XYZ file of N, CA and C in Angstrom:
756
model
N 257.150 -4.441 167.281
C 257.239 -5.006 168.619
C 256.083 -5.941 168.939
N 255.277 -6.190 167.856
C 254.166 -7.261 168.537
C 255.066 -8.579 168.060
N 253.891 -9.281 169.584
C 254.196 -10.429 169.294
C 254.198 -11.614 168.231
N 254.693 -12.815 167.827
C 254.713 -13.512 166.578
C 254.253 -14.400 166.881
N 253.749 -15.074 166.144
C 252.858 -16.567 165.991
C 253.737 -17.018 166.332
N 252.657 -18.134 167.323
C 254.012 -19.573 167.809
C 254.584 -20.274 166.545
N 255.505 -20.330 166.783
C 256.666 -21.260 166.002
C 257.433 -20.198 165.344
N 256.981 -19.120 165.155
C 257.354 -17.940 164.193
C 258.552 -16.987 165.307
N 259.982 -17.037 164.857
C 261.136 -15.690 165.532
C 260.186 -14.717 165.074
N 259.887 -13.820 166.474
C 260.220 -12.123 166.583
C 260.634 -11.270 165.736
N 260.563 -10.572 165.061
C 261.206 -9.679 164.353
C 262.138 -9.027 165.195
N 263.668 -8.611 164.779
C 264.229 -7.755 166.212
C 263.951 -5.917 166.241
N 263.886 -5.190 167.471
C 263.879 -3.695 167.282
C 264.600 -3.478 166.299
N 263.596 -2.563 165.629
C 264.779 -1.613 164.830
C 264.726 -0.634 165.834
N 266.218 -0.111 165.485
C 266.930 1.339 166.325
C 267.507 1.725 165.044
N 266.851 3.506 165.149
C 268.143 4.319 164.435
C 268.420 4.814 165.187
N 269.980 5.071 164.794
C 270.784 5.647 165.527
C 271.471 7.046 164.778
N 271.379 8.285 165.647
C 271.228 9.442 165.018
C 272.447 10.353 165.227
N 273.721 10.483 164.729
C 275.001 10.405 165.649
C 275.575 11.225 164.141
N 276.176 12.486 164.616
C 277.320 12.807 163.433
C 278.481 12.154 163.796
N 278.885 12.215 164.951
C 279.887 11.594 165.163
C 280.446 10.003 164.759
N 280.799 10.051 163.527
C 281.333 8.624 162.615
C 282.237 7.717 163.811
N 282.934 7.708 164.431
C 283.502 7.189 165.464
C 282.912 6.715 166.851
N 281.836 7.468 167.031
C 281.085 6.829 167.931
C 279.756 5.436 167.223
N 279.376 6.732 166.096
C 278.264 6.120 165.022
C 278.437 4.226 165.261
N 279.648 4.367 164.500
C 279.828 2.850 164.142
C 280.294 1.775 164.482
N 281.162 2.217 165.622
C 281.309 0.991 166.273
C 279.748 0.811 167.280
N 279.018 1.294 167.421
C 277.899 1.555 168.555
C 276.990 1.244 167.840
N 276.572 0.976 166.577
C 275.756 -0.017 165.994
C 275.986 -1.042 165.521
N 277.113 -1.134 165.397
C 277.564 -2.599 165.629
C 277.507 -3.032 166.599
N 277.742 -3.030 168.044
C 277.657 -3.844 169.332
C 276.103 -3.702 169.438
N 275.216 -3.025 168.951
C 273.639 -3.002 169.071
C 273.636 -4.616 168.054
N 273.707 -4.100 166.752
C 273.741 -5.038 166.374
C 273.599 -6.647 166.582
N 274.658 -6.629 167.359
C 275.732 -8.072 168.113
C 274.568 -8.532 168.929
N 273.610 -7.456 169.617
C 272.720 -7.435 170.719
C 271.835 -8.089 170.439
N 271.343 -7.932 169.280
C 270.089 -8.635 168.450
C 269.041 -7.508 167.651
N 269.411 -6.415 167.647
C 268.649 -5.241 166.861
C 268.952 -5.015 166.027
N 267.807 -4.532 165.193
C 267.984 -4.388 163.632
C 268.850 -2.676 163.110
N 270.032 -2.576 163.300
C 270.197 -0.889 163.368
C 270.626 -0.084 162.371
N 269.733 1.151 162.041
C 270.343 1.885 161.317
C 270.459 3.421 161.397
N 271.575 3.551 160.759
C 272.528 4.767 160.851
C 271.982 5.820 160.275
N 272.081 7.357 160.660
C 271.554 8.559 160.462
C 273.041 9.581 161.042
N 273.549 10.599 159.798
C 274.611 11.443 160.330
C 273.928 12.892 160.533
N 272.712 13.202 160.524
C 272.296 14.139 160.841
C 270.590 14.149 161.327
N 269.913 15.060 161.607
C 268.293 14.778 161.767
C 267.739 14.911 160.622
N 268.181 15.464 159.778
C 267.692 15.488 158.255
C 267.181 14.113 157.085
N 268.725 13.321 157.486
C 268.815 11.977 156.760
C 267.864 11.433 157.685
N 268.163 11.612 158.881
C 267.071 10.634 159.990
C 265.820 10.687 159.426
N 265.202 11.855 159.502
C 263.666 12.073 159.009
C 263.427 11.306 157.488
N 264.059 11.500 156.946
C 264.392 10.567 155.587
C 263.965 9.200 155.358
N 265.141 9.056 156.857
C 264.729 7.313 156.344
C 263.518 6.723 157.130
N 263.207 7.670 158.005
C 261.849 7.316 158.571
C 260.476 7.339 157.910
N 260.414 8.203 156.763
C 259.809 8.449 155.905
C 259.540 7.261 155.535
N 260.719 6.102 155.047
C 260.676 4.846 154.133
C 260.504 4.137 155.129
N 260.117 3.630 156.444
C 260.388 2.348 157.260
C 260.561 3.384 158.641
N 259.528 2.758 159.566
C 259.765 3.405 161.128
C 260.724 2.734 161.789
N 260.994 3.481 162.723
C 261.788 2.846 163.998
C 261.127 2.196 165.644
N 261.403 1.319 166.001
C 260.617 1.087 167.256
C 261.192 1.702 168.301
N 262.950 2.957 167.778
C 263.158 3.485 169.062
C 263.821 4.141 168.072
N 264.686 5.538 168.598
C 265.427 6.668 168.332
C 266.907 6.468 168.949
N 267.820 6.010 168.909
C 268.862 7.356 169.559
C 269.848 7.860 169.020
N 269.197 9.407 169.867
C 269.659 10.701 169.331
C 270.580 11.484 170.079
N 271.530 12.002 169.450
C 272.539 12.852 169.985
C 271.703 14.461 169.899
N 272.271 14.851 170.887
C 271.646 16.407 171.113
C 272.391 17.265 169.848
N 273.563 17.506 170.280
C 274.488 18.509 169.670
C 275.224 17.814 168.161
N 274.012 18.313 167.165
C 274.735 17.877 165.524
C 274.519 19.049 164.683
N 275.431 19.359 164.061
C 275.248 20.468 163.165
C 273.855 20.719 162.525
N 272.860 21.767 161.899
C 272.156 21.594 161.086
C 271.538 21.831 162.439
N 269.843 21.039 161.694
C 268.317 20.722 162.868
C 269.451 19.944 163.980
N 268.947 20.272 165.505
C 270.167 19.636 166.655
C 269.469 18.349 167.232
N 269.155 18.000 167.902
C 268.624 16.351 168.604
C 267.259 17.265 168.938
N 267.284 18.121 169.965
C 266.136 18.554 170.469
C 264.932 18.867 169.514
N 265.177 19.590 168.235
C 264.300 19.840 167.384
C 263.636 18.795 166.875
N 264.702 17.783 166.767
C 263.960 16.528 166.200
C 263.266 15.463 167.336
N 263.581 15.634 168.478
C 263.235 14.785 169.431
C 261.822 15.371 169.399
N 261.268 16.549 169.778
C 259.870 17.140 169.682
C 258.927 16.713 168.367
N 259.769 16.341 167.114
C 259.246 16.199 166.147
C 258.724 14.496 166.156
N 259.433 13.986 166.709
C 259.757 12.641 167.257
C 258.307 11.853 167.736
N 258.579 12.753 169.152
C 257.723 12.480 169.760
C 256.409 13.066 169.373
N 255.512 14.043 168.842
C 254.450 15.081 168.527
C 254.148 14.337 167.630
N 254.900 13.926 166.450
C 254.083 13.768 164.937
C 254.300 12.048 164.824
N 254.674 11.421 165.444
C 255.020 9.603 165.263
C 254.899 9.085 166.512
N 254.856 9.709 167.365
C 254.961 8.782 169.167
C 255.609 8.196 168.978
N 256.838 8.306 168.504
C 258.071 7.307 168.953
C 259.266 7.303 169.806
N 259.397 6.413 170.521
C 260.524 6.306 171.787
C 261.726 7.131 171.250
N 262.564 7.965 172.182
C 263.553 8.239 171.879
C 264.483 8.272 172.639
N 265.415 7.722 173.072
C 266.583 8.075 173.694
C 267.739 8.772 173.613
N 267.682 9.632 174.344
C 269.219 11.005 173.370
C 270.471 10.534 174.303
N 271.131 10.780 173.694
C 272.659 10.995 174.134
C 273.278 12.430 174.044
N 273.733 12.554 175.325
C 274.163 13.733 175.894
C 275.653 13.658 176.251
N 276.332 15.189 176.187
C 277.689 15.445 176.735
C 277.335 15.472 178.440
N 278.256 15.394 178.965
C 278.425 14.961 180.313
C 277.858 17.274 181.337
N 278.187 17.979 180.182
C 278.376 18.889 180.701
C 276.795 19.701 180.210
N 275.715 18.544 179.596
C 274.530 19.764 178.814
C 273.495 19.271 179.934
N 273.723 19.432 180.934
C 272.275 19.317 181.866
C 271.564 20.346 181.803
N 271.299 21.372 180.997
C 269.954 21.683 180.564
C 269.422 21.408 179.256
N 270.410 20.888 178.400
C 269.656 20.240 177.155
C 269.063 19.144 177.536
N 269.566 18.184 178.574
C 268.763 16.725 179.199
C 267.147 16.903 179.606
N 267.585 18.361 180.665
C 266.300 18.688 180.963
C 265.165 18.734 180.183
N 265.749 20.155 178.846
C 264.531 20.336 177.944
C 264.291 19.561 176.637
N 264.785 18.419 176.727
C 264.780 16.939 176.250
C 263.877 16.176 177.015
N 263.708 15.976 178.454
C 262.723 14.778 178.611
C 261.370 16.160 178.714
N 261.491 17.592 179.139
C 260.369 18.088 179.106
C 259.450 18.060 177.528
N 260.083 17.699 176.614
C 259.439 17.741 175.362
C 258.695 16.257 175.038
N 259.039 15.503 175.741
C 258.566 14.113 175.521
C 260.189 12.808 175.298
N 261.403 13.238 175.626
C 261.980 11.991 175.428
C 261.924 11.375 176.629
N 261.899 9.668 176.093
C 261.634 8.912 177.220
C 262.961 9.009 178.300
N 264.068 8.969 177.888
C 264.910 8.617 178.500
C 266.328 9.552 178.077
N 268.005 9.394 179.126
C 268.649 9.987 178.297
C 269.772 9.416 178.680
N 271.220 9.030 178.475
C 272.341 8.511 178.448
C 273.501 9.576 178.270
N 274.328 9.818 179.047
C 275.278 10.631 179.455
C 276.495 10.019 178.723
N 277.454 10.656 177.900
C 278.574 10.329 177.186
C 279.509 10.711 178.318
N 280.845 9.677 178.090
C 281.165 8.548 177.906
C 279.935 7.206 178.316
N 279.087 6.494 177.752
C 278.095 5.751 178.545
C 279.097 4.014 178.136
N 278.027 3.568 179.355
C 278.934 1.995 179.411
C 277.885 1.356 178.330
N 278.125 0.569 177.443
C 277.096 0.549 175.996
C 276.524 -0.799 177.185
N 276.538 -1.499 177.916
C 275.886 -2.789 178.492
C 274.525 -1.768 179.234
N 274.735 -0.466 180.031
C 273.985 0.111 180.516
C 273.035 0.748 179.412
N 273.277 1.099 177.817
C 272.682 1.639 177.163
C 271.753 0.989 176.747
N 272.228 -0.537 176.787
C 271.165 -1.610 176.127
C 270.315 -2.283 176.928
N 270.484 -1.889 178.537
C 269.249 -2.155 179.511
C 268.282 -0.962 179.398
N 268.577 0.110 179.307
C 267.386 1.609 179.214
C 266.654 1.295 177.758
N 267.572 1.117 176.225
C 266.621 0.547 175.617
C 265.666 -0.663 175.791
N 266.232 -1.567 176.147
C 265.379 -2.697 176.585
C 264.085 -2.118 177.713
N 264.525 -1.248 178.834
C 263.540 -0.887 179.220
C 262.384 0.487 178.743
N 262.640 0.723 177.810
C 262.225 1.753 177.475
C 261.328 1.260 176.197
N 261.876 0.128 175.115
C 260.962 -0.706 174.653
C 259.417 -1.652 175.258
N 260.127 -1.807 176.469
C 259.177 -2.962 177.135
C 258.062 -1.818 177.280
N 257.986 -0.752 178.154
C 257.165 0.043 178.315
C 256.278 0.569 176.920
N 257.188 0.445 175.951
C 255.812 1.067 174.806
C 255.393 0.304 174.321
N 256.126 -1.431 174.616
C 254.947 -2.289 173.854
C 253.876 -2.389 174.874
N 254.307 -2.282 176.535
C 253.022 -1.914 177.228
C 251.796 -1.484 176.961
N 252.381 -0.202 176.046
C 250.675 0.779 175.585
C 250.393 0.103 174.731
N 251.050 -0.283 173.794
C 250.849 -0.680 172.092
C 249.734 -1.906 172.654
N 249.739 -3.032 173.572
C 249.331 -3.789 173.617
C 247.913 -3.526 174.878
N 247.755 -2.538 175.024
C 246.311 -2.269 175.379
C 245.079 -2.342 175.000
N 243.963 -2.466 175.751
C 242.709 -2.830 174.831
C 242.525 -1.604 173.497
N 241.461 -2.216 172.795
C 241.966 -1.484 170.965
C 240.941 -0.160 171.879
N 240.254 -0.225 172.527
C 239.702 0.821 172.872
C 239.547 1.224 174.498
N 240.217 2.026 174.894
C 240.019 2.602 176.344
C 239.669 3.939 176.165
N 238.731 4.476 177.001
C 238.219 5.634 177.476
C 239.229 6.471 177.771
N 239.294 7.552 177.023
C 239.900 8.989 177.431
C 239.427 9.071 178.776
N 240.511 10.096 179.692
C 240.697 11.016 181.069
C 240.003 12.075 180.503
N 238.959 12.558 181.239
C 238.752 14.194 181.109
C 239.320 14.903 182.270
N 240.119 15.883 182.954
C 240.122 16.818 183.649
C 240.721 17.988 184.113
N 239.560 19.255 184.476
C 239.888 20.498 184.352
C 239.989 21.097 182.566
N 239.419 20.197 181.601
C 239.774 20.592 180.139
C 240.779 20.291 179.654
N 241.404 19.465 180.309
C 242.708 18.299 179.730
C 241.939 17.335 179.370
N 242.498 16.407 178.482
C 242.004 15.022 178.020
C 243.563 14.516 177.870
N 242.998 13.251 177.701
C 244.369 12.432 178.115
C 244.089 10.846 177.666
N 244.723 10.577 176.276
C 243.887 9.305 175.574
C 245.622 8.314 175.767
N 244.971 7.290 176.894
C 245.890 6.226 177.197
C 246.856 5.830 176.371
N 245.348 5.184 175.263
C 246.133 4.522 174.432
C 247.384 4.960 173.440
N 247.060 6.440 173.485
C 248.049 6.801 171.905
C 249.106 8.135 172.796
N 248.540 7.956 174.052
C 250.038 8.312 175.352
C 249.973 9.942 174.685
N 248.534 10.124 174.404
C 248.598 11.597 174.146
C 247.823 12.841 175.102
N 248.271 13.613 175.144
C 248.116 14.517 176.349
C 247.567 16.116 175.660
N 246.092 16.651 175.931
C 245.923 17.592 174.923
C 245.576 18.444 176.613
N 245.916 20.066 175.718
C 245.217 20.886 176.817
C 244.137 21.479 176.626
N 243.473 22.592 177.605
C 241.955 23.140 177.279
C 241.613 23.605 175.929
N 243.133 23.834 175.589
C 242.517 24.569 174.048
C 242.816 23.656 173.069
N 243.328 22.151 173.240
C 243.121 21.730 172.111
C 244.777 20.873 171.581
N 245.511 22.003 172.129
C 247.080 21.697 171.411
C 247.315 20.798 172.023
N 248.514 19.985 171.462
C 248.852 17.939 172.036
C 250.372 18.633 172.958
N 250.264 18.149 173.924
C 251.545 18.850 175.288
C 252.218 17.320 174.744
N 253.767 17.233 175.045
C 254.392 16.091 174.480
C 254.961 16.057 175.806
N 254.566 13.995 176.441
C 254.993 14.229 177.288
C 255.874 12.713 177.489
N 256.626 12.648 178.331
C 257.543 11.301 178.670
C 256.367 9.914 178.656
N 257.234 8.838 178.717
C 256.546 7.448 178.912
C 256.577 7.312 181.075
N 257.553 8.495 181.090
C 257.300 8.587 182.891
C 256.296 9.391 183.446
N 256.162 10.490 182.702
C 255.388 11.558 182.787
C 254.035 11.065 182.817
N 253.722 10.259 181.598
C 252.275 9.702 181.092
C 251.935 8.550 182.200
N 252.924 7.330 183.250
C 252.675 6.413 183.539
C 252.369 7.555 185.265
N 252.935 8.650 185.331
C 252.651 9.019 186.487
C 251.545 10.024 186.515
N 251.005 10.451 185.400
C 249.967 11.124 185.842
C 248.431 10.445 185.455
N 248.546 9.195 184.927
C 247.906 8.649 184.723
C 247.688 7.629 186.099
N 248.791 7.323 186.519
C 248.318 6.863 188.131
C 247.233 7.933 188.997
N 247.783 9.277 188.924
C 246.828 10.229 189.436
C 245.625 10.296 189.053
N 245.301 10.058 187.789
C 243.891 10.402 186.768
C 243.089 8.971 187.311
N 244.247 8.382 187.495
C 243.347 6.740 188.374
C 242.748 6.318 189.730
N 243.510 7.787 190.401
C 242.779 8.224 191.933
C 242.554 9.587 192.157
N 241.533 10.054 191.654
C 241.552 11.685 192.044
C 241.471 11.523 192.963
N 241.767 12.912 194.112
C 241.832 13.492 195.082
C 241.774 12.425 196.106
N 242.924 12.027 195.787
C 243.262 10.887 197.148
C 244.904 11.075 197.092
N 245.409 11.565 198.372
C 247.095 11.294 198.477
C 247.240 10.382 198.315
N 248.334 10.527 197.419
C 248.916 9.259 197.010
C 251.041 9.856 197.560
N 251.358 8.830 198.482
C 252.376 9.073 199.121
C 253.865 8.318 198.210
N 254.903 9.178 198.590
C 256.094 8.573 197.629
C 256.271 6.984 197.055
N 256.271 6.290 198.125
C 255.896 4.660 197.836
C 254.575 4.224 196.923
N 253.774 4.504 197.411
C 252.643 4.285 196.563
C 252.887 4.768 195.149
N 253.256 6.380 194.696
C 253.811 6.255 193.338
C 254.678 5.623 192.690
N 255.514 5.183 193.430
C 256.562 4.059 193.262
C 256.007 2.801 192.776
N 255.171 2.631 193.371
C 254.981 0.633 193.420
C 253.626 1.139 192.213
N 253.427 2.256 191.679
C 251.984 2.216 190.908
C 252.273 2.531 189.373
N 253.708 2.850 189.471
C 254.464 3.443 187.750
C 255.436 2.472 187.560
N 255.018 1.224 188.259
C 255.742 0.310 187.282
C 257.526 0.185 187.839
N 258.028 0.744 188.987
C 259.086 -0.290 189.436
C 260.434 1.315 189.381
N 261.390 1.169 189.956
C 262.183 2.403 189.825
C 262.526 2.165 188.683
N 262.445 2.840 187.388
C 262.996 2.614 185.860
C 263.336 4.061 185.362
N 264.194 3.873 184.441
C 265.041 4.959 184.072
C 264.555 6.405 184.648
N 264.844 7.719 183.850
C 264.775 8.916 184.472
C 264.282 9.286 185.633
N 262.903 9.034 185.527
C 261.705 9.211 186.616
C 262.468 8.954 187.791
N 263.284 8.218 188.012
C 263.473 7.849 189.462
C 264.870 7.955 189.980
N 265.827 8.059 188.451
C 267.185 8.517 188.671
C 266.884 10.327 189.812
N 266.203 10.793 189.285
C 265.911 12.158 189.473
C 264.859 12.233 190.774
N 264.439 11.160 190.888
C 263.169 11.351 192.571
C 261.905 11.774 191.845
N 260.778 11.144 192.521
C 259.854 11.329 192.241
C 258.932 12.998 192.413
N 260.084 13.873 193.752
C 260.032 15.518 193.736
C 259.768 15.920 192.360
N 261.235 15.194 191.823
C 261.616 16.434 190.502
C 260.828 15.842 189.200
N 260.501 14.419 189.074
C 259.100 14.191 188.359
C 257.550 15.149 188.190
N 257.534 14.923 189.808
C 256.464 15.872 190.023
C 256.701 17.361 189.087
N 257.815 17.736 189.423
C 257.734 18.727 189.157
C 258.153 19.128 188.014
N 258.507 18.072 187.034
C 258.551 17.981 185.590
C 257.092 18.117 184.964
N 256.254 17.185 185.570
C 255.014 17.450 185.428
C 253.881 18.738 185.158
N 254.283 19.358 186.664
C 253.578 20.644 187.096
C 253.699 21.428 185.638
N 254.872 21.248 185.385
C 255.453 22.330 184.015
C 254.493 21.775 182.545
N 253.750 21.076 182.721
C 253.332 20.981 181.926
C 251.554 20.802 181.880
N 251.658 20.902 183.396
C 249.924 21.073 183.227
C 249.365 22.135 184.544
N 250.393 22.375 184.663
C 249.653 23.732 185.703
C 249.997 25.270 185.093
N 248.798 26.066 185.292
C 249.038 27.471 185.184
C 250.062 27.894 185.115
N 250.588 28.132 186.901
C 251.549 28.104 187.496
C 252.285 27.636 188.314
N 253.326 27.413 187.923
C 254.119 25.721 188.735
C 254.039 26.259 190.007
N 254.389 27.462 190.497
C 254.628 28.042 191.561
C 253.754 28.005 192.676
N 252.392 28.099 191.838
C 251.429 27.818 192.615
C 250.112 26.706 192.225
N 250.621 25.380 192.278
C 249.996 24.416 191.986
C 248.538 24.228 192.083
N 247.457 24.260 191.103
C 246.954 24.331 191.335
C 245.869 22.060 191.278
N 246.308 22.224 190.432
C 246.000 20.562 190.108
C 246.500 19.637 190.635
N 247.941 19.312 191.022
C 248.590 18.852 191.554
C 249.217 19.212 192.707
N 248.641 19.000 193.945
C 249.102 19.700 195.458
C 249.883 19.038 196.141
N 250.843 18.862 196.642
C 251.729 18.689 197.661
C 250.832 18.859 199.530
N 251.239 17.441 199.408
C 250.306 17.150 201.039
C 251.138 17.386 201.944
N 251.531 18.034 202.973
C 252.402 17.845 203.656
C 252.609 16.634 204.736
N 253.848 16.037 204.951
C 253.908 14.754 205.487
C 253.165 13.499 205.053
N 252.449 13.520 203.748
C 251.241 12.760 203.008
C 251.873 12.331 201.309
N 252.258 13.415 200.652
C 252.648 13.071 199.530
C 251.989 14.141 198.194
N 251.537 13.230 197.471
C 250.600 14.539 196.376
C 249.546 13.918 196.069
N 248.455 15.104 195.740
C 247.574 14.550 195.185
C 247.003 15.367 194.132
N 246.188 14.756 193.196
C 245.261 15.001 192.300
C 244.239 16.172 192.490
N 244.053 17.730 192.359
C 242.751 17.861 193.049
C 241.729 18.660 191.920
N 241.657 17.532 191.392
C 240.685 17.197 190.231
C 239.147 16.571 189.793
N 238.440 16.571 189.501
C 237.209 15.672 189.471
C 237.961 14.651 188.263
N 237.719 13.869 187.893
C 237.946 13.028 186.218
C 236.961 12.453 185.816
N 236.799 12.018 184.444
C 235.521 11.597 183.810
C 236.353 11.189 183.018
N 235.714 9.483 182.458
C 236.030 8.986 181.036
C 235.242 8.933 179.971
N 235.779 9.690 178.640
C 234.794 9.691 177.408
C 235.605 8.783 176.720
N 234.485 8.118 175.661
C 235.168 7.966 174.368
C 235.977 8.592 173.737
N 237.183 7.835 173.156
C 238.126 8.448 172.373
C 237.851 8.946 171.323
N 238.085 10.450 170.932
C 238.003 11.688 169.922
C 238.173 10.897 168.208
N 239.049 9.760 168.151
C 238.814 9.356 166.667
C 237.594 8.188 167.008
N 237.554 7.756 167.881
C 235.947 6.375 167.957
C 234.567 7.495 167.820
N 234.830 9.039 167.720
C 233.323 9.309 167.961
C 232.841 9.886 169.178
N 234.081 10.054 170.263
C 233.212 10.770 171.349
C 233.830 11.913 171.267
């Protein structure tokens, strides 16, 4: 996804596409195709991991429900060990596999029967956002707080003890707005206009149930928030100190 020397075409996304289903598989990388992306085919998470092995992808999409390892196993693997975008495709009836799909880190998710013109605006937007990070300074200062760290650049999220929490490209753009104003309400609009515009999940779902995608992943207890407070008539805020160190591979 970086950019090319003037005079020099772009390389296009590669997308694999991760689908047992042969009938959906192939006509649906072909109209990607048609789109201008480079796409290739995977009938299980097994072969997927395979061919990722030989050549990355600049995006994923993955079907939840495939025989063998299922979407979810590999979406965690996805996201944890490569930081790479993923978009799953879902049956119309698994709204809790959607759920514990973006809680693991997928960016985004697409509901079957999907209109393929709508599939190829969420990739498009879901690309734009990670060349966002990709194209950040080569070095920004880690978030410290409460014994979280939180390194911008590589959209990684560790807790007090150490282990990497896997989290969305919504998740990361909204709590990183917070880590950018401690303990100042910050009200529904203001998170709005500060994560970058209403774009996929995050906002299909309200910025409530963001929040509270969140909580689940960095509070004690969601129940009783302790980091992230709910203002009443105000919005939420941060109630955190933060500090920036050097990033853990530069040496700090």
């Amino acid at each position: 996804m970086a950019s090319a020397p003037q005079g020099v075409a772009a390389a296009p996304d590669r997308i694999l596409l991760v689908d047992d289903e042969k009938a959906l598989r192939e006509p649906l990388a072909a109209y990607l195709a048609k789109q201008g992306f480079a796409v290739r085919e995977a009938e299980s998470a097994a072969q997927a991991r395979s061919m990722l092995q030989g050549e990355p992808a600049d995006l994923v999409l993955l079907d939840i429900m495939m025989p063998g390892e299922d979407g979810l196993s590999l979406c965690r693997h996805l996201v944890e060990a490569k930081s790479m975008p993923v978009i799953l495709l879902t049956a119309r009836g698994e709204a809790t596999d959607r759920i514990v799909g973006l809680e693991i880190g997928a960016d985004d998710y697409v509901v079957k029967p999907f209109e393929p013109r709508e599939l190829v605006a969420r990739i498009r937007s879901v690309l734009r956002r990670a060349a966002r990070v990709e194209s950040a300074p080569e070095i920004e200062r880690d978030f410290m707080f409460e014994g979280w760290r939180l390194d911008p650049l590589k959209r990684r999220l560790t807790d007090p003890e150490g282990a990497v929490v896997a989290i969305s490209s919504a998740e990361f753009r909204l709590l990183k707005a917070f880590l950018d104003h401690p303990r100042q309400v910050l009200d529904r609009d203001r998170l709005l206009d500060m994560v970058q515009g209403r774009e996929a999940h995050l906002f299909d779902r309200s910025v409530d149930n963001a929040i509270s995608r969140l909580r689940r992943k960095v509070e004690v207890d969601r129940a009783d928030p302790q980091l992230i407070l709910t203002v009443r008539g105000g919005g939420y805020m941060l109630a955190a100190d933060v500090s920036r160190h050097d990033p853990i591979d530069a040496g700090g």
